PDB file of C-alpha atoms in Angstrom:
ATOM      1  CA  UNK A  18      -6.964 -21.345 -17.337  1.00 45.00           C
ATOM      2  CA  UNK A  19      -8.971 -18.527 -18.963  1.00 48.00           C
ATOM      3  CA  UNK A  20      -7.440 -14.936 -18.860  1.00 53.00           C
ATOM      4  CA  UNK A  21      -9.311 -13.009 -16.020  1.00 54.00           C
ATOM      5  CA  UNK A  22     -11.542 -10.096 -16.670  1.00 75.00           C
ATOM      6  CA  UNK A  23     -10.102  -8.001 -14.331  1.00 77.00           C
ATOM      7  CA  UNK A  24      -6.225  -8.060 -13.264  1.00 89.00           C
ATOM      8  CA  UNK A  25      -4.879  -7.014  -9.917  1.00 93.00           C
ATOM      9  CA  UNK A  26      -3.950  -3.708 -10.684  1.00 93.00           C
ATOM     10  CA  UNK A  27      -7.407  -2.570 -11.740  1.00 93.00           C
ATOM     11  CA  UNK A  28      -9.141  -4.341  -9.221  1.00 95.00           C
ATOM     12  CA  UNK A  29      -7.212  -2.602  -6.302  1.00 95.00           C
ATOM     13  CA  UNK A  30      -7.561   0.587  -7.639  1.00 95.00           C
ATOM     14  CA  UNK A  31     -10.800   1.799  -6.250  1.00 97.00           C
ATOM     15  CA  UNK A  32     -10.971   2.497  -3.080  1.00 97.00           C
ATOM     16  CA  UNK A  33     -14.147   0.760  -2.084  1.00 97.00           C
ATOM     17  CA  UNK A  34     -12.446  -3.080  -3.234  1.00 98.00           C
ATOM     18  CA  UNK A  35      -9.555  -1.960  -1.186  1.00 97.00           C
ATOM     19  CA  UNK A  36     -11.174  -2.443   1.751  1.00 98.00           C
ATOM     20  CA  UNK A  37     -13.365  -4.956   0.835  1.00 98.00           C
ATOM     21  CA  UNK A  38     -10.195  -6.765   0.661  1.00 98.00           C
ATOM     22  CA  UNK A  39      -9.007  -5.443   3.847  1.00 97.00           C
ATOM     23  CA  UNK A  40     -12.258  -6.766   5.299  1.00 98.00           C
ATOM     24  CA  UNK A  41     -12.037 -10.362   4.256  1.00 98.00           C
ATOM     25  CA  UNK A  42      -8.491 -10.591   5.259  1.00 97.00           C
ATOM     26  CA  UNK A  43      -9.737 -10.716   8.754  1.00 97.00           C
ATOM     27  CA  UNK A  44     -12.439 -13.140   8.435  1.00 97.00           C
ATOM     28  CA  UNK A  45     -14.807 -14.844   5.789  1.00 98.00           C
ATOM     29  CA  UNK A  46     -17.801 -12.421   5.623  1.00 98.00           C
ATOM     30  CA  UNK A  47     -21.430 -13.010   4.123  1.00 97.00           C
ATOM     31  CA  UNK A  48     -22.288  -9.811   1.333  1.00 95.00           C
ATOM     32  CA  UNK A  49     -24.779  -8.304   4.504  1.00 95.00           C
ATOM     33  CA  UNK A  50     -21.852  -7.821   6.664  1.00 97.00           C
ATOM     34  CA  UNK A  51     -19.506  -6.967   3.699  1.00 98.00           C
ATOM     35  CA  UNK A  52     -22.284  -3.895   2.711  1.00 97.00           C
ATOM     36  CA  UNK A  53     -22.838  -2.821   6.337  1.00 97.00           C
ATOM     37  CA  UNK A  54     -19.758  -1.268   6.350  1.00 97.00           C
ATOM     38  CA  UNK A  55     -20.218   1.167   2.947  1.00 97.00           C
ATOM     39  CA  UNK A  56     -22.415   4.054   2.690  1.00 97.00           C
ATOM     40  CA  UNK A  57     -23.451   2.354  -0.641  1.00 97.00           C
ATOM     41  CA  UNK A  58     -25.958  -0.186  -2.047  1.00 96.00           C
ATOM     42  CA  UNK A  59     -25.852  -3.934  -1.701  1.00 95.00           C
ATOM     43  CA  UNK A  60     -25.955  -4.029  -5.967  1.00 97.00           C
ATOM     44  CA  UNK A  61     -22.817  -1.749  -5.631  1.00 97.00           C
ATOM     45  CA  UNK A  62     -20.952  -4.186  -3.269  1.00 97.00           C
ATOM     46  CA  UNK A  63     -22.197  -6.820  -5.509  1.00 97.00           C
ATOM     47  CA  UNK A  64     -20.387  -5.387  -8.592  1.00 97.00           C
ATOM     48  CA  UNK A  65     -17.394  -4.617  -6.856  1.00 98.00           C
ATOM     49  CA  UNK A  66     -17.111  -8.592  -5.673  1.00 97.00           C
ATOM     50  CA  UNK A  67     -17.540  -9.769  -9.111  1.00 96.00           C
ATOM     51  CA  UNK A  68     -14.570  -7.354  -9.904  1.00 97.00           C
ATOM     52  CA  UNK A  69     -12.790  -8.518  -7.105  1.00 97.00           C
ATOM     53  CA  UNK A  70     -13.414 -12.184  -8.422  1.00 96.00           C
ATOM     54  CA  UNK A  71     -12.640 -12.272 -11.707  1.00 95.00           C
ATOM     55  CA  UNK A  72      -9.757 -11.390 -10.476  1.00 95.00           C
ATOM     56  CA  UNK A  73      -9.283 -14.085  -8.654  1.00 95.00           C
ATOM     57  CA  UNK A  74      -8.818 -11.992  -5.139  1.00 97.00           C
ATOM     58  CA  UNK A  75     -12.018 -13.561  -3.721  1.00 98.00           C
ATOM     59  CA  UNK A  76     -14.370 -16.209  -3.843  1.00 97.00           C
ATOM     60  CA  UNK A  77     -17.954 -16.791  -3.353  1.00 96.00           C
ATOM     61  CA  UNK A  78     -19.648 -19.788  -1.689  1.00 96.00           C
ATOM     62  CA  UNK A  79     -23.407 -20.536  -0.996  1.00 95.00           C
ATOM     63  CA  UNK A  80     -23.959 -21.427   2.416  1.00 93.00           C
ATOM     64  CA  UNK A  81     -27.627 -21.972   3.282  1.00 93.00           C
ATOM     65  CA  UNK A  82     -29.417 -18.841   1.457  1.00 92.00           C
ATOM     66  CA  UNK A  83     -26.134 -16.701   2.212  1.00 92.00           C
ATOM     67  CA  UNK A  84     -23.065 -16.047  -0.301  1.00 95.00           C
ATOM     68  CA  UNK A  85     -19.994 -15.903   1.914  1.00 97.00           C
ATOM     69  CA  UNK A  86     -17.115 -14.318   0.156  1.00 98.00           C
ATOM     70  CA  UNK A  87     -13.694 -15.442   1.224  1.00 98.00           C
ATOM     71  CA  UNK A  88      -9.978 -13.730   0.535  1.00 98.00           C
ATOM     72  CA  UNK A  89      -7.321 -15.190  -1.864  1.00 97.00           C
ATOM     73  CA  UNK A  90      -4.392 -13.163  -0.914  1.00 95.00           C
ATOM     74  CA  UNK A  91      -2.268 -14.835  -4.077  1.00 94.00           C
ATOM     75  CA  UNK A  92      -2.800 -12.769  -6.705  1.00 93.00           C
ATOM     76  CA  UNK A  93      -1.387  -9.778  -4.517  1.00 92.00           C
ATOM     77  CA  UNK A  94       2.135 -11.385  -5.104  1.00 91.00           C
ATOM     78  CA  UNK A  95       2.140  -9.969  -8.894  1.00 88.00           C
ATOM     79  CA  UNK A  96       1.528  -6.459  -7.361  1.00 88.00           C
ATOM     80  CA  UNK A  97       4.454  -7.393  -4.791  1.00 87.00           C
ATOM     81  CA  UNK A  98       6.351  -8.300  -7.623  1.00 87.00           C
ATOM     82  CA  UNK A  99       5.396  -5.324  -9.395  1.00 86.00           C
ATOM     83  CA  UNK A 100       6.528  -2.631  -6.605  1.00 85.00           C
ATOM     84  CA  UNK A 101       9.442  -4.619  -5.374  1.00 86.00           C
ATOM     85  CA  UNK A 102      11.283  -3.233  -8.914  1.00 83.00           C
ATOM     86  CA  UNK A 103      10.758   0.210  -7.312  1.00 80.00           C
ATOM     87  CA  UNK A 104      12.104  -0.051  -4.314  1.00 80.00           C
ATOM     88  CA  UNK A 105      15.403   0.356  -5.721  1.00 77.00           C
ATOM     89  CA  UNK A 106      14.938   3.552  -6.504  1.00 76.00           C
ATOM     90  CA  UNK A 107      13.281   4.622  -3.175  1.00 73.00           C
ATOM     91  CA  UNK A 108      16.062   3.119  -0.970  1.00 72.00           C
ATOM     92  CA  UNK A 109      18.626   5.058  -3.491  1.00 75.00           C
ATOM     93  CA  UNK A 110      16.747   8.036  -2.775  1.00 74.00           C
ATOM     94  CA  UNK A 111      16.881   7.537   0.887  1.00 77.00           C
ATOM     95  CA  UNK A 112      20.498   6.782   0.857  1.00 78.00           C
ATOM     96  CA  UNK A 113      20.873   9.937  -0.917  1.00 78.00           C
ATOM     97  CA  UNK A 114      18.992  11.774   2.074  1.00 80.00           C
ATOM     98  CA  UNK A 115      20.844  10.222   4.507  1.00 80.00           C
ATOM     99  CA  UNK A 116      24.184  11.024   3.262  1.00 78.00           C
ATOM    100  CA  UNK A 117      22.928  14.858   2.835  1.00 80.00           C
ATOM    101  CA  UNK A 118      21.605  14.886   6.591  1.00 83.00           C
ATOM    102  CA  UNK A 119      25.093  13.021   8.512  1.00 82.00           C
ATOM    103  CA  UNK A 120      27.338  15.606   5.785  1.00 81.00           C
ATOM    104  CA  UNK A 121      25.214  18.438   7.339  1.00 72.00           C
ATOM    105  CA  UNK A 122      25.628  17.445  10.772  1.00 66.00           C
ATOM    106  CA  UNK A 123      29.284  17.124  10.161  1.00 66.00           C
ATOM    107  CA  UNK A 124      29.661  20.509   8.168  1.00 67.00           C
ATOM    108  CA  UNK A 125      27.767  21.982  11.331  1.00 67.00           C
ATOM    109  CA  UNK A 126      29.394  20.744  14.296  1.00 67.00           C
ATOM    110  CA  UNK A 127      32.746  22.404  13.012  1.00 62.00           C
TER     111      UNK A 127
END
């Protein structure tokens, strides 16, 4: 399998691809629906599917004289991957916080 263009990481970092994704998680969507929804150009959209797919996050299909892009949630797992490292350190800090907020309410109901 050829090395993608694009990874994950840079392909859900604008904004714009973000909900693109969002989007096609609800339903499989021709490009005319998928630009309807973005104050921007249909070329725009186009070059942020092609980012999108080399990615591997979606696909395109022909279907009659329509392209009908469709979600491949997959890839997301190496940014799940990615995050759940972190997490660690954000439970430890909420640990932390709760430990500071039950010693206050001790310290103030003597």
């Amino acid at each position: 399998m050829a090395q993608a263009k694009h990874d994950v990481f840079q392909a859900i970092a604008d904004p714009t691809r973000r909900e693109v994704l969002r989007l096609l998680a609800k339903r499989d969507l021709p490009i005319t629906e998928i630009t309807a929804h973005f104050p921007i150009s249909r070329t725009a959209i186009t070059k942020h599917l092609t980012i999108l797919s080399e990615a591997e996050l979606v696909s395109g299909k022909k279907v009659g004289r329509e392209k009908i892009y469709q979600l491949h949630p997959e890839p997301l797992s190496e940014l799940k991957d990615w995050l759940s490292f972190y997490e660690q350190f954000w439970d430890n800090k909420i640990s932390m916080l709760r430990h500071l907020v039950e010693n206050d309410k001790e310290e103030n109901s003597k």
